[in-house]
Structures are given as C-alpha cells and as structure tokens.
PDB file of N, CA and C in Angstrom:
ATOM      1  N   MET A  22      -0.989  58.775-101.948  1.00  0.00           N
ATOM      2  CA  MET A  22      -2.044  57.415-100.790  1.00  0.00           C
ATOM      3  C   MET A  22      -3.458  57.735-101.783  1.00  0.00           C
ATOM      4  N   LEU A  23      -3.437  58.208-102.313  1.00  0.00           N
ATOM      5  CA  LEU A  23      -4.718  58.325-102.490  1.00  0.00           C
ATOM      6  C   LEU A  23      -4.549  57.664-103.502  1.00  0.00           C
ATOM      7  N   ALA A  24      -4.504  57.413-104.199  1.00  0.00           N
ATOM      8  CA  ALA A  24      -4.151  56.240-106.328  1.00  0.00           C
ATOM      9  C   ALA A  24      -3.694  54.763-105.619  1.00  0.00           C
ATOM     10  N   LEU A  25      -3.236  55.039-105.528  1.00  0.00           N
ATOM     11  CA  LEU A  25      -2.842  53.757-104.440  1.00  0.00           C
ATOM     12  C   LEU A  25      -3.570  53.068-103.846  1.00  0.00           C
ATOM     13  N   PHE A  26      -4.635  53.484-102.870  1.00  0.00           N
ATOM     14  CA  PHE A  26      -6.103  52.523-102.412  1.00  0.00           C
ATOM     15  C   PHE A  26      -6.699  52.760-103.506  1.00  0.00           C
ATOM     16  N   ARG A  27      -6.604  53.324-104.530  1.00  0.00           N
ATOM     17  CA  ARG A  27      -8.382  53.551-105.956  1.00  0.00           C
ATOM     18  C   ARG A  27      -7.845  51.898-106.388  1.00  0.00           C
ATOM     19  N   GLU A  28      -6.043  51.988-106.123  1.00  0.00           N
ATOM     20  CA  GLU A  28      -6.405  51.052-107.124  1.00  0.00           C
ATOM     21  C   GLU A  28      -5.860  50.198-106.282  1.00  0.00           C
ATOM     22  N   ALA A  29      -5.408  49.851-105.295  1.00  0.00           N
ATOM     23  CA  ALA A  29      -5.470  48.709-104.767  1.00  0.00           C
ATOM     24  C   ALA A  29      -6.448  47.910-103.923  1.00  0.00           C
ATOM     25  N   PHE A  30      -7.760  49.147-104.154  1.00  0.00           N
ATOM     26  CA  PHE A  30      -9.634  48.452-102.684  1.00  0.00           C
ATOM     27  C   PHE A  30      -9.874  48.989-104.140  1.00  0.00           C
ATOM     28  N   THR A  31     -10.889  47.880-104.778  1.00  0.00           N
ATOM     29  CA  THR A  31     -12.377  47.898-105.509  1.00  0.00           C
ATOM     30  C   THR A  31     -13.140  47.451-104.652  1.00  0.00           C
ATOM     31  N   ARG A  32     -14.713  47.667-105.593  1.00  0.00           N
ATOM     32  CA  ARG A  32     -15.819  47.366-104.496  1.00  0.00           C
ATOM     33  C   ARG A  32     -15.571  45.798-105.182  1.00  0.00           C
ATOM     34  N   THR A  33     -14.959  44.909-105.753  1.00  0.00           N
ATOM     35  CA  THR A  33     -15.099  43.886-106.670  1.00  0.00           C
ATOM     36  C   THR A  33     -14.173  42.563-104.952  1.00  0.00           C
ATOM     37  N   ARG A  34     -12.783  43.789-105.164  1.00  0.00           N
ATOM     38  CA  ARG A  34     -11.906  43.407-104.133  1.00  0.00           C
ATOM     39  C   ARG A  34     -11.547  44.431-102.993  1.00  0.00           C
ATOM     40  N   PRO A  35     -12.711  43.729-102.199  1.00  0.00           N
ATOM     41  CA  PRO A  35     -12.276  45.051-100.749  1.00  0.00           C
ATOM     42  C   PRO A  35     -10.585  44.619-100.187  1.00  0.00           C
ATOM     43  N   ARG A  36     -10.485  43.690 -99.855  1.00  0.00           N
ATOM     44  CA  ARG A  36      -9.683  43.083 -99.035  1.00  0.00           C
ATOM     45  C   ARG A  36      -8.327  42.601 -99.977  1.00  0.00           C
ATOM     46  N   VAL A  37      -7.017  42.746 -99.390  1.00  0.00           N
ATOM     47  CA  VAL A  37      -5.847  42.559-100.188  1.00  0.00           C
ATOM     48  C   VAL A  37      -5.338  41.945 -99.212  1.00  0.00           C
ATOM     49  N   PRO A  38      -4.231  40.600-100.114  1.00  0.00           N
ATOM     50  CA  PRO A  38      -3.502  40.067 -99.028  1.00  0.00           C
ATOM     51  C   PRO A  38      -2.327  40.764 -99.042  1.00  0.00           C
ATOM     52  N   LEU A  39      -1.918  40.922 -97.455  1.00  0.00           N
ATOM     53  CA  LEU A  39      -0.650  41.636 -97.067  1.00  0.00           C
ATOM     54  C   LEU A  39       0.278  41.631 -97.943  1.00  0.00           C
ATOM     55  N   ASP A  40       1.200  40.254 -98.587  1.00  0.00           N
ATOM     56  CA  ASP A  40       2.665  40.999 -99.168  1.00  0.00           C
ATOM     57  C   ASP A  40       2.049  41.555-100.759  1.00  0.00           C
ATOM     58  N   ASP A  41       0.120  41.060-101.387  1.00  0.00           N
ATOM     59  CA  ASP A  41       0.366  42.048-102.404  1.00  0.00           C
ATOM     60  C   ASP A  41       0.091  43.298-101.935  1.00  0.00           C
ATOM     61  N   PHE A  42       0.471  43.917-100.645  1.00  0.00           N
ATOM     62  CA  PHE A  42      -0.677  45.044-100.875  1.00  0.00           C
ATOM     63  C   PHE A  42       1.260  45.538-100.239  1.00  0.00           C
ATOM     64  N   HIS A  43       1.924  44.926 -99.741  1.00  0.00           N
ATOM     65  CA  HIS A  43       2.890  45.654 -99.597  1.00  0.00           C
ATOM     66  C   HIS A  43       3.669  46.175-100.476  1.00  0.00           C
ATOM     67  N   ALA A  44       3.777  44.741-102.092  1.00  0.00           N
ATOM     68  CA  ALA A  44       3.979  44.781-103.529  1.00  0.00           C
ATOM     69  C   ALA A  44       3.823  45.784-104.079  1.00  0.00           C
ATOM     70  N   MET A  45       2.586  45.965-103.935  1.00  0.00           N
ATOM     71  CA  MET A  45       1.145  46.720-104.869  1.00  0.00           C
ATOM     72  C   MET A  45       2.767  48.723-104.433  1.00  0.00           C
ATOM     73  N   THR A  46       2.300  48.818-102.743  1.00  0.00           N
ATOM     74  CA  THR A  46       3.137  50.352-101.969  1.00  0.00           C
ATOM     75  C   THR A  46       4.266  50.360-102.645  1.00  0.00           C
ATOM     76  N   ASP A  47       5.090  48.817-103.362  1.00  0.00           N
ATOM     77  CA  ASP A  47       6.371  48.621-103.466  1.00  0.00           C
ATOM     78  C   ASP A  47       7.071  49.399-104.907  1.00  0.00           C
ATOM     79  N   SER A  48       5.955  49.172-105.205  1.00  0.00           N
ATOM     80  CA  SER A  48       5.999  48.728-106.802  1.00  0.00           C
ATOM     81  C   SER A  48       5.601  51.268-107.394  1.00  0.00           C
ATOM     82  N   PHE A  49       4.375  51.358-106.132  1.00  0.00           N
ATOM     83  CA  PHE A  49       4.068  52.589-106.166  1.00  0.00           C
ATOM     84  C   PHE A  49       5.315  53.585-106.068  1.00  0.00           C
ATOM     85  N   LEU A  50       5.959  53.547-105.118  1.00  0.00           N
ATOM     86  CA  LEU A  50       7.201  53.490-104.046  1.00  0.00           C
ATOM     87  C   LEU A  50       7.840  54.200-105.668  1.00  0.00           C
ATOM     88  N   THR A  51       8.389  52.862-105.760  1.00  0.00           N
ATOM     89  CA  THR A  51       9.139  53.200-107.512  1.00  0.00           C
ATOM     90  C   THR A  51       8.826  54.236-108.636  1.00  0.00           C
ATOM     91  N   ARG A  52       7.452  53.872-108.859  1.00  0.00           N
ATOM     92  CA  ARG A  52       7.099  54.926-109.663  1.00  0.00           C
ATOM     93  C   ARG A  52       7.531  56.388-109.542  1.00  0.00           C
ATOM     94  N   LEU A  53       7.434  56.964-107.776  1.00  0.00           N
ATOM     95  CA  LEU A  53       7.076  57.733-107.829  1.00  0.00           C
ATOM     96  C   LEU A  53       8.297  58.638-107.456  1.00  0.00           C
ATOM     97  N   ARG A  54       9.641  57.461-107.357  1.00  0.00           N
ATOM     98  CA  ARG A  54      10.915  57.932-106.918  1.00  0.00           C
ATOM     99  C   ARG A  54      10.885  57.854-107.982  1.00  0.00           C
ATOM    100  N   MET A  55      11.196  57.611-108.782  1.00  0.00           N
ATOM    101  CA  MET A  55      11.268  58.011-109.835  1.00  0.00           C
ATOM    102  C   MET A  55      11.036  59.170-110.794  1.00  0.00           C
ATOM    103  N   ASP A  56       9.889  59.420-110.478  1.00  0.00           N
ATOM    104  CA  ASP A  56      10.060  61.160-110.897  1.00  0.00           C
ATOM    105  C   ASP A  56       9.830  62.121-109.517  1.00  0.00           C
ATOM    106  N   SER A  57      10.560  61.588-109.027  1.00  0.00           N
ATOM    107  CA  SER A  57      11.908  62.879-108.031  1.00  0.00           C
ATOM    108  C   SER A  57      10.592  63.139-107.121  1.00  0.00           C
ATOM    109  N   VAL A  58       9.586  61.762-106.857  1.00  0.00           N
ATOM    110  CA  VAL A  58       8.736  62.594-105.626  1.00  0.00           C
ATOM    111  C   VAL A  58       9.925  62.290-104.223  1.00  0.00           C
ATOM    112  N   GLN A  59       9.713  63.382-103.347  1.00  0.00           N
ATOM    113  CA  GLN A  59      10.928  63.059-102.035  1.00  0.00           C
ATOM    114  C   GLN A  59       9.598  62.329-101.372  1.00  0.00           C
ATOM    115  N   LEU A  60      10.193  61.233-100.472  1.00  0.00           N
ATOM    116  CA  LEU A  60       9.756  60.025 -99.896  1.00  0.00           C
ATOM    117  C   LEU A  60      11.421  59.366 -99.017  1.00  0.00           C
ATOM    118  N   ARG A  61      11.019  59.237 -97.971  1.00  0.00           N
ATOM    119  CA  ARG A  61      11.554  58.485 -97.108  1.00  0.00           C
ATOM    120  C   ARG A  61      12.437  57.331 -98.016  1.00  0.00           C
ATOM    121  N   GLU A  62      13.984  57.868 -98.285  1.00  0.00           N
ATOM    122  CA  GLU A  62      14.554  56.512 -98.971  1.00  0.00           C
ATOM    123  C   GLU A  62      14.475  54.416 -98.592  1.00  0.00           C
ATOM    124  N   ASP A  63      14.526  55.117 -96.677  1.00  0.00           N
ATOM    125  CA  ASP A  63      14.852  53.938 -95.669  1.00  0.00           C
ATOM    126  C   ASP A  63      13.099  53.103 -95.849  1.00  0.00           C
ATOM    127  N   TRP A  64      12.331  53.550 -96.188  1.00  0.00           N
ATOM    128  CA  TRP A  64      10.934  53.083 -95.926  1.00  0.00           C
ATOM    129  C   TRP A  64      10.360  52.501 -97.462  1.00  0.00           C
ATOM    130  N   THR A  65      10.375  51.432 -97.309  1.00  0.00           N
ATOM    131  CA  THR A  65       9.524  49.554 -97.871  1.00  0.00           C
ATOM    132  C   THR A  65       7.832  50.144 -97.553  1.00  0.00           C
ATOM    133  N   GLY A  66       7.320  49.152 -98.687  1.00  0.00           N
ATOM    134  CA  GLY A  66       5.720  49.908 -99.101  1.00  0.00           C
ATOM    135  C   GLY A  66       5.666  49.161 -97.078  1.00  0.00           C
ATOM    136  N   ARG A  67       6.442  48.239 -97.040  1.00  0.00           N
ATOM    137  CA  ARG A  67       5.687  48.082 -95.257  1.00  0.00           C
ATOM    138  C   ARG A  67       5.555  48.476 -94.526  1.00  0.00           C
ATOM    139  N   ASN A  68       6.581  49.453 -94.316  1.00  0.00           N
ATOM    140  CA  ASN A  68       7.210  50.789 -93.093  1.00  0.00           C
ATOM    141  C   ASN A  68       5.710  51.872 -93.832  1.00  0.00           C
ATOM    142  N   TYR A  69       5.253  51.819 -95.049  1.00  0.00           N
ATOM    143  CA  TYR A  69       4.191  52.527 -94.989  1.00  0.00           C
ATOM    144  C   TYR A  69       3.305  52.383 -94.855  1.00  0.00           C
ATOM    145  N   ALA A  70       2.405  50.952 -95.197  1.00  0.00           N
ATOM    146  CA  ALA A  70       1.351  50.692 -94.969  1.00  0.00           C
ATOM    147  C   ALA A  70       1.266  50.517 -93.178  1.00  0.00           C
ATOM    148  N   ASP A  71       2.569  50.521 -92.470  1.00  0.00           N
ATOM    149  CA  ASP A  71       2.797  50.244 -90.584  1.00  0.00           C
ATOM    150  C   ASP A  71       2.170  51.867 -90.466  1.00  0.00           C
ATOM    151  N   ASP A  72       2.594  53.236 -90.844  1.00  0.00           N
ATOM    152  CA  ASP A  72       2.308  54.136 -90.769  1.00  0.00           C
ATOM    153  C   ASP A  72       0.981  54.609 -90.948  1.00  0.00           C
ATOM    154  N   TRP A  73       0.185  54.015 -92.457  1.00  0.00           N
ATOM    155  CA  TRP A  73      -0.715  53.919 -92.335  1.00  0.00           C
ATOM    156  C   TRP A  73      -1.487  54.220 -91.265  1.00  0.00           C
ATOM    157  N   VAL A  74      -1.846  52.998 -91.486  1.00  0.00           N
ATOM    158  CA  VAL A  74      -2.478  52.031 -90.023  1.00  0.00           C
ATOM    159  C   VAL A  74      -2.345  53.025 -88.999  1.00  0.00           C
ATOM    160  N   ALA A  75      -1.091  53.197 -88.278  1.00  0.00           N
ATOM    161  CA  ALA A  75      -1.166  54.685 -87.081  1.00  0.00           C
ATOM    162  C   ALA A  75      -1.213  55.009 -87.507  1.00  0.00           C
ATOM    163  N   ARG A  76      -1.821  55.667 -88.279  1.00  0.00           N
ATOM    164  CA  ARG A  76      -2.721  57.697 -88.309  1.00  0.00           C
ATOM    165  C   ARG A  76      -3.951  57.053 -88.725  1.00  0.00           C
ATOM    166  N   ARG A  77      -4.306  55.635 -88.384  1.00  0.00           N
ATOM    167  CA  ARG A  77      -5.823  55.022 -88.881  1.00  0.00           C
ATOM    168  C   ARG A  77      -5.771  55.516 -90.556  1.00  0.00           C
ATOM    169  N   PHE A  78      -5.229  55.238 -91.568  1.00  0.00           N
ATOM    170  CA  PHE A  78      -5.825  55.742 -93.340  1.00  0.00           C
ATOM    171  C   PHE A  78      -6.479  54.527 -93.119  1.00  0.00           C
ATOM    172  N   LEU A  79      -5.341  53.412 -93.219  1.00  0.00           N
ATOM    173  CA  LEU A  79      -6.494  52.144 -93.319  1.00  0.00           C
ATOM    174  C   LEU A  79      -6.916  51.088 -91.713  1.00  0.00           C
ATOM    175  N   PRO A  80      -7.124  50.945 -92.359  1.00  0.00           N
ATOM    176  CA  PRO A  80      -7.579  49.686 -90.771  1.00  0.00           C
ATOM    177  C   PRO A  80      -6.924  48.632 -90.438  1.00  0.00           C
ATOM    178  N   GLY A  81      -5.939  47.724 -88.995  1.00  0.00           N
ATOM    179  CA  GLY A  81      -5.632  47.316 -88.687  1.00  0.00           C
ATOM    180  C   GLY A  81      -5.886  45.522 -89.918  1.00  0.00           C
ATOM    181  N   ARG A  82      -4.557  44.585 -89.771  1.00  0.00           N
ATOM    182  CA  ARG A  82      -4.931  43.609 -90.492  1.00  0.00           C
ATOM    183  C   ARG A  82      -5.690  43.281 -89.779  1.00  0.00           C
ATOM    184  N   ALA A  83      -5.940  42.419 -91.264  1.00  0.00           N
ATOM    185  CA  ALA A  83      -7.318  41.043 -90.521  1.00  0.00           C
ATOM    186  C   ALA A  83      -6.674  39.923 -90.685  1.00  0.00           C
ATOM    187  N   ARG A  84      -7.854  39.499 -91.058  1.00  0.00           N
ATOM    188  CA  ARG A  84      -8.063  37.470 -90.643  1.00  0.00           C
ATOM    189  C   ARG A  84      -9.432  37.674 -91.381  1.00  0.00           C
ATOM    190  N   THR A  85      -8.239  36.383 -92.446  1.00  0.00           N
ATOM    191  CA  THR A  85      -9.323  36.015 -93.843  1.00  0.00           C
ATOM    192  C   THR A  85     -10.558  35.494 -93.643  1.00  0.00           C
ATOM    193  N   GLY A  86     -11.705  36.577 -93.586  1.00  0.00           N
ATOM    194  CA  GLY A  86     -13.341  35.924 -92.802  1.00  0.00           C
ATOM    195  C   GLY A  86     -13.963  35.754 -92.078  1.00  0.00           C
ATOM    196  N   SER A  87     -12.684  37.301 -91.976  1.00  0.00           N
ATOM    197  CA  SER A  87     -13.128  38.151 -89.788  1.00  0.00           C
ATOM    198  C   SER A  87     -13.091  39.041 -89.979  1.00  0.00           C
ATOM    199  N   SER A  88     -13.736  40.484 -88.937  1.00  0.00           N
ATOM    200  CA  SER A  88     -13.614  41.937 -88.746  1.00  0.00           C
ATOM    201  C   SER A  88     -12.426  41.997 -88.689  1.00  0.00           C
ATOM    202  N   SER A  89     -11.584  43.140 -89.715  1.00  0.00           N
ATOM    203  CA  SER A  89     -10.742  43.680 -88.884  1.00  0.00           C
ATOM    204  C   SER A  89     -10.349  44.381 -88.109  1.00  0.00           C
ATOM    205  N   THR A  90      -9.512  44.409 -87.364  1.00  0.00           N
ATOM    206  CA  THR A  90      -9.202  45.261 -86.525  1.00  0.00           C
ATOM    207  C   THR A  90      -7.385  46.363 -86.240  1.00  0.00           C
ATOM    208  N   ASN A  91      -8.202  47.501 -86.016  1.00  0.00           N
ATOM    209  CA  ASN A  91      -7.980  48.645 -85.898  1.00  0.00           C
ATOM    210  C   ASN A  91      -5.863  47.947 -84.445  1.00  0.00           C
ATOM    211  N   SER A  92      -5.858  47.285 -84.759  1.00  0.00           N
ATOM    212  CA  SER A  92      -4.425  46.961 -84.015  1.00  0.00           C
ATOM    213  C   SER A  92      -3.343  46.434 -84.767  1.00  0.00           C
ATOM    214  N   PRO A  93      -2.358  48.082 -84.649  1.00  0.00           N
ATOM    215  CA  PRO A  93      -1.011  47.220 -85.835  1.00  0.00           C
ATOM    216  C   PRO A  93      -0.238  45.930 -85.911  1.00  0.00           C
ATOM    217  N   ASN A  94      -0.390  45.940 -84.674  1.00  0.00           N
ATOM    218  CA  ASN A  94      -0.110  44.612 -84.122  1.00  0.00           C
ATOM    219  C   ASN A  94      -0.956  43.587 -83.822  1.00  0.00           C
ATOM    220  N   PRO A  95      -1.629  43.076 -84.664  1.00  0.00           N
ATOM    221  CA  PRO A  95      -2.861  41.962 -84.338  1.00  0.00           C
ATOM    222  C   PRO A  95      -1.896  40.608 -84.247  1.00  0.00           C
ATOM    223  N   PRO A  96      -2.654  39.750 -83.678  1.00  0.00           N
ATOM    224  CA  PRO A  96      -2.023  38.181 -83.202  1.00  0.00           C
ATOM    225  C   PRO A  96      -1.433  37.720 -85.309  1.00  0.00           C
ATOM    226  N   PRO A  97      -0.981  36.845 -85.373  1.00  0.00           N
ATOM    227  CA  PRO A  97      -0.375  36.731 -86.338  1.00  0.00           C
ATOM    228  C   PRO A  97      -2.068  35.182 -86.914  1.00  0.00           C
ATOM    229  N   ALA A  98      -1.789  35.348 -88.178  1.00  0.00           N
ATOM    230  CA  ALA A  98      -3.349  34.976 -88.773  1.00  0.00           C
ATOM    231  C   ALA A  98      -2.517  34.329 -90.256  1.00  0.00           C
ATOM    232  N   SER A  99      -3.220  32.354 -90.664  1.00  0.00           N
ATOM    233  CA  SER A  99      -2.952  31.957 -91.508  1.00  0.00           C
ATOM    234  C   SER A  99      -2.399  32.942 -92.703  1.00  0.00           C
ATOM    235  N   SER A 100      -3.703  34.138 -93.578  1.00  0.00           N
ATOM    236  CA  SER A 100      -3.924  35.203 -94.777  1.00  0.00           C
ATOM    237  C   SER A 100      -4.505  36.506 -94.130  1.00  0.00           C
ATOM    238  N   PRO A 101      -3.492  37.033 -93.522  1.00  0.00           N
ATOM    239  CA  PRO A 101      -3.641  38.163 -93.640  1.00  0.00           C
ATOM    240  C   PRO A 101      -3.509  39.114 -93.880  1.00  0.00           C
ATOM    241  N   THR A 102      -5.054  40.243 -94.234  1.00  0.00           N
ATOM    242  CA  THR A 102      -5.727  41.017 -95.571  1.00  0.00           C
ATOM    243  C   THR A 102      -5.250  42.576 -95.030  1.00  0.00           C
ATOM    244  N   TRP A 103      -5.220  43.446 -96.316  1.00  0.00           N
ATOM    245  CA  TRP A 103      -5.210  44.103 -95.625  1.00  0.00           C
ATOM    246  C   TRP A 103      -6.329  44.773 -96.222  1.00  0.00           C
ATOM    247  N   THR A 104      -7.177  45.451 -95.397  1.00  0.00           N
ATOM    248  CA  THR A 104      -9.117  46.050 -96.107  1.00  0.00           C
ATOM    249  C   THR A 104      -9.261  47.617 -95.473  1.00  0.00           C
ATOM    250  N   ALA A 105      -9.931  47.461 -97.034  1.00  0.00           N
ATOM    251  CA  ALA A 105      -9.778  49.286 -96.943  1.00  0.00           C
ATOM    252  C   ALA A 105     -10.633  49.601 -96.190  1.00  0.00           C
ATOM    253  N   SER A 106     -10.686  50.497 -95.920  1.00  0.00           N
ATOM    254  CA  SER A 106     -11.893  51.595 -94.710  1.00  0.00           C
ATOM    255  C   SER A 106     -12.954  51.965 -95.710  1.00  0.00           C
ATOM    256  N   ALA A 107     -13.489  52.609 -94.854  1.00  0.00           N
ATOM    257  CA  ALA A 107     -14.933  53.159 -95.676  1.00  0.00           C
ATOM    258  C   ALA A 107     -14.318  54.651 -96.471  1.00  0.00           C
ATOM    259  N   ALA A 108     -13.627  55.321 -96.027  1.00  0.00           N
ATOM    260  CA  ALA A 108     -12.999  56.719 -96.671  1.00  0.00           C
ATOM    261  C   ALA A 108     -12.213  56.492 -97.880  1.00  0.00           C
ATOM    262  N   ALA A 109     -11.204  55.028 -98.016  1.00  0.00           N
ATOM    263  CA  ALA A 109     -10.813  55.009 -99.020  1.00  0.00           C
ATOM    264  C   ALA A 109     -11.120  54.414-100.292  1.00  0.00           C
ATOM    265  N   ARG A 110     -12.500  54.187 -99.815  1.00  0.00           N
ATOM    266  CA  ARG A 110     -13.234  52.821-100.996  1.00  0.00           C
ATOM    267  C   ARG A 110     -13.552  53.904-102.014  1.00  0.00           C
ATOM    268  N   PRO A 111     -12.936  54.050-103.161  1.00  0.00           N
ATOM    269  CA  PRO A 111     -14.141  54.617-104.055  1.00  0.00           C
ATOM    270  C   PRO A 111     -15.060  54.502-104.457  1.00  0.00           C
ATOM    271  N   ARG A 112     -16.159  55.631-104.526  1.00  0.00           N
ATOM    272  CA  ARG A 112     -17.571  55.628-104.647  1.00  0.00           C
ATOM    273  C   ARG A 112     -18.468  55.170-105.650  1.00  0.00           C
TER     274      ARG A 112
END
C-alpha cells in the first residue's frame, strides 16, 4: 500500500483524479497478483480505495479546489480527487 501511495502522491502531485487513482490501484493490484501475492480476487482498485478511506489510510474524496473530507460517501463532485494524507506523502 505504501508503495502505491508513494507512486500516486508526490510533492508536486498531492491530489490525483479519482478515476486515475482507481486505475493506478488496479494496475498495482495486477502486478501484485502476478507475483502471487494473496489478495481478495473479487476486489478492484475502487474497493481497496474505499476500504482505505474507511480505515483512514486515505482521506475521503475531495472536490477540486476544496479541502478533503473524511466521509467515504461525500456529495458528488464534477472532478473528484483523492488527496494524500500527511502520513502517506513522501517526506
């Protein structure tokens, strides 16, 4: 998980469009599964991302231009993004 967060969130890119983050997570999961890492086969990048929000590894979805929210089901936004938490950002 930390490797994915470091790849997704950088100092110059602290926010990632929601669809892009899910695609990045799907790609990361594919690589792990090819290496025979035991994961839930029925879960997609979206499932894992939602679980990480529920466990507070990631803050909730944020509207572009606004602060993030910790709610896993915020109101719909035109350009939702995932925002890295301070713990997940590289130092």
